[in-house]
Short mmCIF file of C-alpha atoms and ligand atoms in Angstrom, two decimals:
data_model
loop_
_atom_site.label_atom_id
_atom_site.label_comp_id
_atom_site.label_asym_id
_atom_site.label_seq_id
_atom_site.Cartn_x
_atom_site.Cartn_y
_atom_site.Cartn_z
CA MET A 1 -2.96 18.52 -10.36
CA LYS A 2 -6.47 17.11 -10.00
CA ILE A 3 -6.62 15.07 -6.81
CA ALA A 4 -9.67 13.00 -5.89
CA VAL A 5 -9.93 12.72 -2.12
CA LEU A 6 -11.74 9.71 -0.65
CA PRO A 7 -11.72 9.86 3.16
CA GLY A 8 -13.58 6.53 3.45
CA ASP A 9 -14.51 5.16 6.88
CA GLY A 10 -13.41 5.14 10.51
CA ILE A 11 -10.33 7.25 11.13
CA GLY A 12 -10.17 7.94 7.37
CA THR A 13 -11.86 11.32 7.72
CA GLU A 14 -9.48 12.54 10.43
CA ILE A 15 -6.23 11.42 8.84
CA VAL A 16 -7.21 12.63 5.37
CA ALA A 17 -8.07 16.05 6.84
CA GLN A 18 -4.45 16.34 8.01
CA ALA A 19 -3.07 15.26 4.63
CA ALA A 20 -5.38 17.80 2.98
CA LYS A 21 -3.80 20.51 5.15
CA VAL A 22 -0.44 19.51 3.73
CA LEU A 23 -1.78 19.66 0.16
CA GLU A 24 -3.31 23.07 0.86
CA THR A 25 0.05 24.28 2.14
CA LEU A 26 1.71 23.13 -1.08
CA ARG A 27 -1.00 24.94 -2.99
CA SER A 28 -0.44 28.20 -1.15
CA ASP A 29 3.25 27.77 -2.00
CA GLY A 30 2.36 27.78 -5.69
CA LEU A 31 1.41 24.26 -6.81
CA LYS A 32 -1.81 24.16 -8.86
CA ILE A 33 -3.67 21.66 -6.74
CA GLU A 34 -7.40 20.97 -6.99
CA LEU A 35 -9.09 18.75 -4.43
CA GLU A 36 -12.45 17.07 -4.99
CA TYR A 37 -14.10 14.79 -2.46
CA ALA A 38 -16.12 11.59 -2.94
CA HIS A 39 -17.24 8.48 -1.05
CA LEU A 40 -15.66 5.04 -0.96
CA GLY A 41 -16.31 1.95 1.14
CA GLY A 42 -18.91 2.08 3.91
CA ALA A 43 -19.26 5.82 3.32
CA GLY A 44 -20.23 5.06 -0.29
CA TYR A 45 -22.72 2.44 0.82
CA ASP A 46 -24.29 4.79 3.40
CA ALA A 47 -24.54 7.79 1.07
CA GLU A 48 -25.20 6.14 -2.30
CA GLY A 49 -25.91 2.45 -1.65
CA ASP A 50 -22.66 1.27 -3.28
CA PRO A 51 -19.12 0.93 -1.85
CA PHE A 52 -17.74 2.30 -5.16
CA PRO A 53 -20.53 4.60 -6.37
CA PRO A 54 -20.69 5.79 -10.00
CA THR A 55 -20.08 9.41 -8.90
CA THR A 56 -16.82 8.30 -7.29
CA GLU A 57 -15.89 6.26 -10.35
CA LYS A 58 -16.39 9.28 -12.58
CA LEU A 59 -14.33 11.51 -10.32
CA VAL A 60 -11.38 9.13 -9.96
CA LEU A 61 -11.28 8.40 -13.70
CA ALA A 62 -10.95 12.13 -14.37
CA ALA A 63 -8.38 12.76 -11.61
CA ASP A 64 -4.58 12.61 -11.91
CA ALA A 65 -4.22 11.01 -8.51
CA VAL A 66 -6.38 9.69 -5.69
CA LEU A 67 -5.83 10.15 -1.97
CA LEU A 68 -7.62 7.55 0.13
CA GLY A 69 -8.04 7.28 3.91
CA ALA A 70 -9.21 3.79 4.77
CA VAL A 71 -12.34 1.67 4.40
CA GLY A 72 -14.22 -0.74 6.64
CA GLY A 73 -16.30 -0.82 9.81
CA TYR A 74 -18.06 -3.33 12.07
CA GLN A 75 -21.51 -2.19 10.93
CA TYR A 76 -20.78 -3.38 7.39
CA ASP A 77 -19.50 -6.87 8.28
CA THR A 78 -22.91 -8.50 7.88
CA LEU A 79 -23.76 -6.95 4.49
CA PRO A 80 -23.81 -9.20 1.42
CA ARG A 81 -20.29 -9.36 -0.04
CA PRO A 82 -20.78 -6.98 -3.02
CA MET A 83 -21.87 -4.22 -0.63
CA ARG A 84 -18.93 -4.54 1.76
CA PRO A 85 -16.38 -1.71 1.95
CA GLU A 86 -13.48 -3.97 0.91
CA GLN A 87 -15.23 -4.60 -2.41
CA GLY A 88 -15.13 -0.87 -3.06
CA LEU A 89 -11.37 -0.98 -2.63
CA LEU A 90 -10.89 -4.01 -4.88
CA ARG A 91 -13.11 -2.49 -7.55
CA ILE A 92 -11.36 0.88 -7.62
CA ARG A 93 -7.97 -0.90 -7.93
CA LYS A 94 -9.24 -2.95 -10.85
CA ARG A 95 -11.12 -0.11 -12.54
CA LEU A 96 -8.09 2.18 -12.49
CA GLY A 97 -5.70 -0.62 -13.49
CA LEU A 98 -3.53 -0.07 -10.40
CA PHE A 99 -1.39 -3.16 -10.81
CA ALA A 100 1.75 -1.99 -9.03
CA ASN A 101 1.41 -1.57 -5.29
CA LEU A 102 4.43 -0.07 -3.53
CA ARG A 103 4.62 -0.63 0.20
CA PRO A 104 7.79 0.65 1.80
CA ALA A 105 8.86 -0.65 5.21
CA LEU A 106 11.14 2.00 6.59
CA VAL A 107 12.44 2.28 10.13
CA TYR A 108 12.82 5.85 11.34
CA PRO A 109 15.83 6.22 13.68
CA GLU A 110 13.57 8.05 16.15
CA LEU A 111 11.22 5.06 16.33
CA VAL A 112 13.65 2.16 16.32
CA ASN A 113 12.53 1.07 19.79
CA ALA A 114 8.93 0.71 18.63
CA SER A 115 9.77 -2.46 16.70
CA SER A 116 9.06 -5.84 18.23
CA LEU A 117 12.45 -6.99 16.90
CA LYS A 118 15.80 -6.12 18.49
CA PRO A 119 16.95 -2.63 17.47
CA GLU A 120 20.12 -3.97 15.79
CA LEU A 121 18.01 -6.17 13.48
CA VAL A 122 15.85 -3.29 12.22
CA SER A 123 17.88 -0.13 12.63
CA GLY A 124 18.36 1.38 9.17
CA LEU A 125 15.83 -1.01 7.62
CA ASP A 126 14.54 0.20 4.24
CA ILE A 127 12.61 -2.37 2.19
CA MET A 128 10.30 -1.73 -0.73
CA ILE A 129 7.64 -4.36 -1.25
CA LEU A 130 6.15 -4.34 -4.73
CA ARG A 131 2.88 -6.26 -4.68
CA GLU A 132 0.99 -7.04 -7.88
CA LEU A 133 -2.49 -5.71 -7.17
CA THR A 134 -5.02 -6.55 -9.87
CA GLY A 135 -4.52 -10.25 -10.58
CA ASP A 136 -3.92 -13.57 -8.82
CA ILE A 137 -6.40 -15.46 -6.68
CA TYR A 138 -7.98 -12.12 -5.67
CA PHE A 139 -9.64 -11.75 -9.07
CA GLY A 140 -9.37 -15.21 -10.66
CA GLN A 141 -12.50 -16.89 -12.02
CA PRO A 142 -14.21 -19.25 -11.41
CA ARG A 143 -14.72 -18.91 -7.70
CA GLY A 144 -17.51 -19.61 -5.33
CA ILE A 145 -19.12 -22.24 -3.14
CA ARG A 146 -20.49 -25.30 -4.92
CA THR A 147 -22.05 -28.65 -4.11
CA LEU A 148 -20.14 -31.70 -5.27
CA GLU A 149 -21.69 -34.84 -6.68
CA ASN A 150 -21.44 -36.55 -3.32
CA GLY A 151 -23.49 -33.74 -1.81
CA GLU A 152 -20.61 -32.12 0.05
CA ARG A 153 -20.16 -28.36 -0.24
CA GLN A 154 -16.84 -26.93 -1.39
CA GLY A 155 -15.35 -23.45 -1.48
CA PHE A 156 -13.00 -22.68 -4.38
CA ASP A 157 -10.96 -19.85 -5.91
CA THR A 158 -8.70 -19.69 -8.94
CA MET A 159 -5.09 -18.53 -8.92
CA HIS A 160 -3.66 -17.41 -12.24
CA TYR A 161 -1.19 -14.95 -13.72
CA SER A 162 -0.85 -14.17 -17.38
CA GLU A 163 2.53 -13.44 -18.93
CA SER A 164 1.75 -9.76 -19.55
CA GLU A 165 0.61 -9.28 -15.95
CA ILE A 166 3.87 -10.70 -14.62
CA ARG A 167 6.03 -8.88 -17.13
CA ARG A 168 4.67 -5.38 -16.48
CA VAL A 169 4.93 -5.59 -12.71
CA ALA A 170 8.40 -7.14 -12.96
CA HIS A 171 9.55 -4.18 -15.07
CA VAL A 172 8.25 -1.75 -12.46
CA GLY A 173 10.13 -3.74 -9.82
CA PHE A 174 13.43 -3.72 -11.67
CA GLN A 175 13.10 -0.02 -12.41
CA ILE A 176 12.56 0.67 -8.72
CA ALA A 177 15.54 -1.54 -7.85
CA MET A 178 17.71 0.44 -10.29
CA LYS A 179 16.95 3.61 -8.32
CA ARG A 180 17.69 1.91 -5.00
CA ASN A 181 20.35 -0.65 -4.04
CA LYS A 182 19.91 -2.78 -7.16
CA LYS A 183 18.81 -5.88 -5.31
CA MET A 184 15.62 -7.67 -6.20
CA CYS A 185 14.08 -10.68 -4.51
CA SER A 186 11.11 -12.23 -6.29
CA VAL A 187 8.91 -14.22 -3.92
CA ASP A 188 6.76 -17.15 -5.04
CA LYS A 189 5.77 -20.73 -4.21
CA ALA A 190 7.31 -22.32 -7.28
CA ASN A 191 7.99 -25.59 -5.45
CA VAL A 192 4.24 -26.26 -5.33
CA LEU A 193 2.20 -23.93 -7.56
CA ASP A 194 2.19 -23.88 -11.36
CA THR A 195 1.23 -20.20 -11.29
CA SER A 196 4.40 -19.53 -9.30
CA MET A 197 6.57 -21.68 -11.56
CA PHE A 198 5.42 -19.54 -14.47
CA TRP A 199 5.93 -16.35 -12.42
CA ARG A 200 9.55 -17.34 -11.77
CA GLU A 201 10.16 -18.17 -15.44
CA ILE A 202 8.91 -14.75 -16.61
CA VAL A 203 10.69 -12.78 -13.86
CA THR A 204 13.92 -14.58 -14.77
CA GLU A 205 13.45 -13.50 -18.39
CA VAL A 206 12.75 -9.86 -17.50
CA ALA A 207 15.76 -9.87 -15.15
CA LYS A 208 18.04 -10.35 -18.18
CA GLU A 209 17.12 -6.83 -19.28
CA TYR A 210 18.48 -5.46 -15.99
CA PRO A 211 21.94 -7.01 -15.69
CA GLU A 212 23.00 -4.48 -13.04
CA VAL A 213 20.33 -5.73 -10.64
CA GLU A 214 21.22 -8.67 -8.44
CA THR A 215 18.14 -10.88 -8.70
CA SER A 216 17.18 -13.73 -6.39
CA HIS A 217 14.11 -15.93 -5.95
CA MET A 218 12.68 -17.08 -2.67
CA TYR A 219 9.77 -19.27 -1.60
CA VAL A 220 7.16 -17.34 0.29
CA ASP A 221 7.40 -19.42 3.47
CA ASN A 222 11.13 -18.80 3.62
CA ALA A 223 10.60 -15.10 2.86
CA ALA A 224 8.18 -14.83 5.78
CA MET A 225 10.86 -16.38 8.00
CA GLN A 226 13.75 -14.31 6.63
CA LEU A 227 11.77 -11.11 7.19
CA VAL A 228 11.85 -11.66 10.95
CA ARG A 229 15.28 -13.35 11.04
CA ALA A 230 17.37 -10.89 9.02
CA PRO A 231 15.15 -8.28 7.33
CA LYS A 232 18.03 -6.07 6.22
CA GLN A 233 19.03 -8.63 3.57
CA PHE A 234 16.15 -7.29 1.42
CA ASP A 235 16.02 -4.23 -0.82
CA VAL A 236 13.10 -4.70 -3.26
CA ILE A 237 10.69 -7.61 -2.81
CA LEU A 238 8.56 -8.39 -5.86
CA THR A 239 5.58 -10.66 -5.38
CA GLY A 240 2.02 -11.51 -6.37
CA ASN A 241 -1.20 -10.20 -4.89
CA ILE A 242 -1.93 -12.69 -2.11
CA PHE A 243 1.67 -13.24 -0.99
CA GLY A 244 2.20 -9.47 -1.06
CA ASP A 245 -0.88 -8.90 1.06
CA ILE A 246 0.54 -11.11 3.78
CA LEU A 247 4.23 -10.19 3.56
CA SER A 248 3.53 -6.46 3.52
CA ASP A 249 1.63 -6.68 6.81
CA GLU A 250 4.51 -8.65 8.28
CA ALA A 251 7.11 -6.18 7.00
CA SER A 252 5.14 -3.20 8.24
CA MET A 253 5.22 -4.54 11.78
CA LEU A 254 9.02 -4.79 11.65
CA THR A 255 9.01 -1.02 11.74
CA GLY A 256 6.90 -1.14 14.89
CA SER A 257 4.59 1.52 13.62
CA ILE A 258 2.06 0.65 10.97
CA GLY A 259 0.74 4.19 11.58
CA MET A 260 3.84 5.50 9.78
CA LEU A 261 3.69 3.58 6.50
CA PRO A 262 2.35 5.03 3.25
CA SER A 263 1.58 3.19 0.03
CA ALA A 264 1.19 3.88 -3.65
CA SER A 265 -0.81 1.89 -6.21
CA LEU A 266 0.14 2.79 -9.75
CA ASP A 267 -1.17 2.17 -13.24
CA ALA A 268 0.96 1.97 -16.40
CA ASN A 269 1.14 5.78 -16.66
CA ASN A 270 1.97 6.52 -13.02
CA LYS A 271 -1.52 7.62 -12.20
CA GLY A 272 -1.88 6.47 -8.66
CA LEU A 273 -3.96 5.87 -5.60
CA TYR A 274 -2.20 6.76 -2.37
CA GLU A 275 -3.25 5.48 1.02
CA PRO A 276 -1.80 4.58 4.40
CA CYS A 277 -0.99 0.89 4.88
CA HIS A 278 -3.14 0.70 7.99
CA GLY A 279 -6.90 0.19 8.17
CA SER A 280 -9.87 2.27 9.28
CA ALA A 281 -9.44 1.50 13.02
CA PRO A 282 -13.12 1.99 13.89
CA ASP A 283 -12.36 1.52 17.60
CA ILE A 284 -10.51 4.84 17.76
CA ALA A 285 -12.48 6.74 15.09
CA GLY A 286 -13.64 10.24 16.00
CA LYS A 287 -11.37 10.49 19.06
CA ASP A 288 -8.64 12.60 17.46
CA ILE A 289 -5.95 10.10 18.48
CA ALA A 290 -5.12 8.43 15.14
CA ASN A 291 -1.68 8.87 13.59
CA PRO A 292 -1.97 10.95 10.38
CA LEU A 293 1.68 10.52 9.36
CA ALA A 294 1.17 7.50 7.06
CA THR A 295 -1.43 9.48 5.12
CA ILE A 296 0.77 12.57 5.01
CA LEU A 297 3.67 10.42 3.79
CA SER A 298 1.32 9.02 1.13
CA VAL A 299 1.05 12.58 -0.19
CA ALA A 300 4.86 12.59 -0.42
CA MET A 301 4.70 9.41 -2.50
CA MET A 302 2.06 11.06 -4.70
CA MET A 303 4.36 14.03 -5.34
CA GLN A 304 7.18 11.67 -6.26
CA TYR A 305 5.47 8.98 -8.34
CA THR A 306 2.53 10.68 -10.04
CA PHE A 307 3.75 14.26 -10.32
CA GLY A 308 7.50 13.62 -10.53
CA LEU A 309 8.16 16.28 -7.87
CA ALA A 310 10.92 14.63 -5.88
CA ASP A 311 11.77 17.90 -4.10
CA GLU A 312 8.24 18.31 -2.76
CA ALA A 313 8.25 14.67 -1.67
CA GLN A 314 11.49 15.18 0.21
CA ARG A 315 10.16 18.35 1.75
CA ILE A 316 7.16 16.53 3.20
CA GLU A 317 9.33 13.65 4.43
CA ALA A 318 11.71 16.12 6.06
CA ALA A 319 8.80 17.85 7.77
CA VAL A 320 7.63 14.52 9.21
CA ARG A 321 11.16 13.70 10.39
CA LYS A 322 11.35 17.08 12.05
CA VAL A 323 8.20 16.64 14.14
CA LEU A 324 9.51 13.23 15.23
CA GLN A 325 12.82 14.84 16.20
CA GLN A 326 10.88 17.45 18.15
CA GLY A 327 9.50 14.55 20.21
CA LEU A 328 5.89 14.73 19.04
CA ARG A 329 4.13 11.36 19.14
CA THR A 330 0.61 10.07 18.62
CA GLY A 331 -0.46 7.25 20.96
CA ASP A 332 0.57 4.39 18.64
CA ILE A 333 4.23 5.49 18.61
CA TYR A 334 4.38 7.04 22.08
CA GLU A 335 7.36 6.41 24.37
CA ALA A 336 8.00 7.79 27.84
CA GLY A 337 9.60 11.24 27.74
CA MET A 338 7.95 12.23 24.45
CA GLN A 339 5.11 14.67 23.95
CA LYS A 340 1.79 12.98 23.24
CA VAL A 341 -0.34 14.78 20.66
CA GLY A 342 -3.62 14.09 18.86
CA CYS A 343 -4.28 13.64 15.17
CA ALA A 344 -5.08 17.27 14.34
CA ALA A 345 -2.18 18.62 16.44
CA MET A 346 0.19 16.28 14.64
CA GLY A 347 -1.12 17.52 11.27
CA ASP A 348 -0.67 21.14 12.38
CA ALA A 349 2.89 20.41 13.52
CA VAL A 350 3.79 18.93 10.12
CA VAL A 351 2.30 21.94 8.36
CA LYS A 352 4.29 24.25 10.62
CA SER A 353 7.53 22.40 9.95
CA LEU A 354 6.79 22.41 6.20
C1 IPM B 401 -4.78 -4.50 1.88
C2 IPM B 401 -6.05 -5.02 2.49
C3 IPM B 401 -7.01 -5.38 1.37
C4 IPM B 401 -6.39 -6.49 0.56
C5 IPM B 401 -8.43 -5.79 1.84
C6 IPM B 401 -9.05 -4.74 2.74
C7 IPM B 401 -9.32 -6.09 0.67
O1 IPM B 401 -5.77 -6.10 3.33
O2 IPM B 401 -4.85 -3.47 1.18
O3 IPM B 401 -3.73 -5.09 2.11
O4 IPM B 401 -6.50 -7.66 0.90
O5 IPM B 401 -5.76 -6.16 -0.45
MG1 MG B 402 -3.72 -6.50 3.59
#
């Protein structure tokens, strides 16, 4: 199991160090795990002048899976766009063909009060958002800023989805739904956008191959509303890149704890990049107060999706549940009466409960 480890920027180093402890524990229990480190994002720019340096590219192409912390930092905000950390992230997704982005929004019973919604609306919530990750307006050409004939400047981007792009991500979605509650909601803006009209047509076709799955379609504005009105109506949400970017942030906040949510980005052969849903949080970097659990849970997803080791995945998830039950909390999920711990102490506690 060759795992490329990319700590990235900000709190990335601290949280990835805790996840690495978990991987090392699995290794001492007998799994043949190899970890190799490289730079991504601002760290890549600082060390090698490129947010996705060739050395990193080589390493991730050879690896079976990638563990990523987070990228981004204030000091990079004024760099020309190709040098910004976010470009490193977009390029690695594209280069590895990671078209299927799984973002679960799961409410842990221990943390139900952390949500900004009423406990009865979110208790037991378990949604899987499947976001297409390598197409759409994120990568569409042409794009840019141009000057029109009348002399006015105009910014423009291109939204498009090809049939094969929609088909392959839809299949992943239905296969996930088959392993869950067999409910799939495809989200689009088919009342306005041609791209979305086409998306809906293809998803409807693919749905015929999964008659056991109850499929519905929803406009993205309604989906945004339904997510805060009655989120438990959803099981799997399938959507394009830009809508998925927005809806997955919204869904993560329903759980009250973005510091708890892992993600997986998969290619056609289940090679994957695993990272927490949250960002690099430069304001708290280096203070040993970040929550490492999303990154640790990303390792659980890696065991499940890339290595097919569902038992190991469950073991890691159970270890996380146990430290929560013991009352251990980092600052972002702290409640009165609980025991506040730092990032490294939380990592150690998970390793101990493993
Ligand atoms: C995400 C992030 C990225 C995205 C940014 C950092 C490029 O918001 O992973 O959701 O827009 O995809
Ligand atoms: Mg986002």
